[in-house]
Amino acid sequence: QVQLVESGGGSVQAGGSLTLSCAASGYTGSRYCMAWFRQPPGKDREGVAVICSDGMTSYGDSVKGRFTISKDNAKNTLALQMNSLKPEDTAMYYCAAAVRWLDYYTRLNPARYNAWGQGTQVTVSS
């Protein structure tokens, strides 16, 4: 069973940076996608960034050019570097994993993921 534990959330002023980390354990197999999602209060969960075993990455339109996803395979950790943060980036951020092949255009769909972390809060003040 895949287990995911996020860390690194916090409060920051607009224009600042934060790095989120996700420690993953319990999965096997060579095909996977790992992703970050976020959910602002009262809104639906949305895809932020994803990286898959084929090496491809994908980003939500609102974070392109500001956020970078990366994975350390030796340490089984996923990271999200967030720069130029905006108040609208305020949300609970979740790490998620799908231990199977996902079609490229579905990789930011939360319904495609079956393992989730508990979430870490990011608050950006203006």
Coordinates of C-alpha atoms in Angstrom, one line a residue:
Q1 CA 0.0 0.0 0.0
V2 CA 1.4 3.4 -1.0
Q3 CA 1.9 5.8 1.8
L4 CA 2.6 9.5 1.2
V5 CA 3.6 12.1 3.8
E6 CA 3.8 15.8 2.8
S7 CA 5.9 18.5 4.5
G8 CA 7.1 22.1 3.9
G9 CA 3.9 24.1 3.9
G10 CA 3.6 27.4 5.7
S11 CA 2.9 31.1 5.4
V12 CA 4.7 33.4 3.0
Q13 CA 4.2 36.9 1.5
A14 CA 3.3 37.3 -2.1
G15 CA 6.4 37.0 -4.3
G16 CA 8.0 34.6 -2.0
S17 CA 9.0 30.9 -2.4
L18 CA 8.3 27.6 -0.7
T19 CA 9.3 24.1 -1.3
L20 CA 7.0 21.2 -0.6
S21 CA 8.2 17.6 -0.1
C22 CA 6.4 14.3 -0.2
A23 CA 8.0 11.1 1.2
A24 CA 6.7 8.0 -0.6
S25 CA 6.8 4.4 0.5
G26 CA 5.2 1.1 -0.2
Y27 CA 4.9 1.0 -3.9
T28 CA 6.4 -1.3 -6.5
G29 CA 6.4 -1.4 -10.2
S30 CA 8.0 0.7 -12.9
R31 CA 5.0 2.7 -14.1
Y32 CA 3.7 5.5 -12.0
C33 CA 2.7 9.1 -11.8
M34 CA 3.2 11.3 -8.8
A35 CA 1.5 14.6 -8.6
W36 CA 0.6 17.7 -6.5
F37 CA -2.9 18.8 -6.2
R38 CA -4.4 21.7 -4.3
Q39 CA -7.8 22.6 -2.9
P40 CA -8.6 26.2 -1.9
P41 CA -11.4 26.6 0.7
G42 CA -14.8 25.9 -0.8
K43 CA -13.4 25.0 -4.2
D44 CA -12.7 21.8 -6.1
R45 CA -9.3 20.0 -6.0
E46 CA -7.2 21.0 -9.0
G47 CA -4.0 19.6 -10.5
V48 CA -0.9 21.6 -10.0
A49 CA 2.0 19.4 -11.4
V50 CA 2.7 15.8 -12.2
I51 CA 5.8 13.8 -13.0
C52 CA 5.6 10.2 -14.4
S53 CA 7.9 7.3 -14.8
D54 CA 8.3 8.2 -18.5
G55 CA 10.1 11.4 -17.4
M56 CA 7.4 13.7 -18.6
T57 CA 6.0 16.6 -16.5
S58 CA 2.9 18.6 -16.8
Y59 CA 1.6 21.7 -15.0
G60 CA -1.6 23.5 -14.4
D61 CA -2.0 26.6 -16.4
S62 CA -2.0 28.9 -13.4
V63 CA 1.4 27.7 -12.1
K64 CA 3.3 27.3 -15.4
G65 CA 6.7 29.1 -15.2
R66 CA 6.5 29.5 -11.4
F67 CA 6.4 26.0 -10.0
T68 CA 8.7 23.1 -10.7
I69 CA 8.1 19.5 -9.8
S70 CA 10.9 17.0 -9.3
K71 CA 11.5 13.5 -8.0
D72 CA 14.5 12.0 -6.2
N73 CA 14.3 8.3 -7.1
A74 CA 17.0 7.3 -4.7
K75 CA 15.2 8.9 -1.7
N76 CA 11.6 8.2 -3.0
T77 CA 10.7 11.8 -2.5
L78 CA 8.7 14.2 -4.6
A79 CA 9.2 18.0 -4.4
L80 CA 7.4 21.1 -5.6
Q81 CA 9.4 24.3 -5.8
M82 CA 7.0 27.2 -5.7
N83 CA 8.3 30.7 -6.7
S84 CA 6.6 34.0 -7.3
L85 CA 3.8 32.9 -5.0
K86 CA 0.4 34.7 -5.2
P87 CA -2.4 35.0 -2.8
E88 CA -4.5 32.8 -5.1
D89 CA -2.0 30.0 -4.5
T90 CA -3.4 29.7 -1.0
A91 CA -4.7 26.2 -0.6
M92 CA -4.2 22.8 1.0
Y93 CA -1.7 21.0 -1.1
Y94 CA -1.8 17.2 -1.5
C95 CA 0.7 14.7 -2.8
A96 CA -0.8 11.9 -4.8
A97 CA 0.3 8.7 -6.6
A98 CA -1.0 6.4 -9.3
V99 CA 0.9 3.2 -9.6
R100 CA 0.0 2.5 -13.2
W101 CA 0.2 4.1 -16.6
L102 CA -1.9 7.3 -17.1
D103 CA -2.7 8.8 -20.5
Y104 CA -1.0 12.2 -20.8
Y105 CA -4.2 14.2 -20.9
T106 CA -5.5 12.6 -17.7
R107 CA -2.5 13.1 -15.6
L108 CA -3.8 16.2 -13.8
N109 CA -7.2 14.6 -13.1
P110 CA -7.5 13.8 -9.3
A111 CA -9.9 11.0 -10.1
R112 CA -7.0 9.0 -11.7
Y113 CA -5.1 8.8 -8.4
N114 CA -5.7 6.3 -5.7
A115 CA -3.1 7.2 -3.0
W116 CA -3.1 10.5 -1.2
G117 CA -1.2 12.3 1.5
Q118 CA -2.8 14.1 4.4
G119 CA -2.1 17.5 2.9
T120 CA 0.0 20.6 3.9
Q121 CA -1.4 24.1 4.1
V122 CA 0.2 26.9 2.0
T123 CA -1.0 30.5 2.8
V124 CA 0.2 33.4 0.7
S125 CA -0.5 36.9 2.0
S126 CA -0.7 40.1 0.0

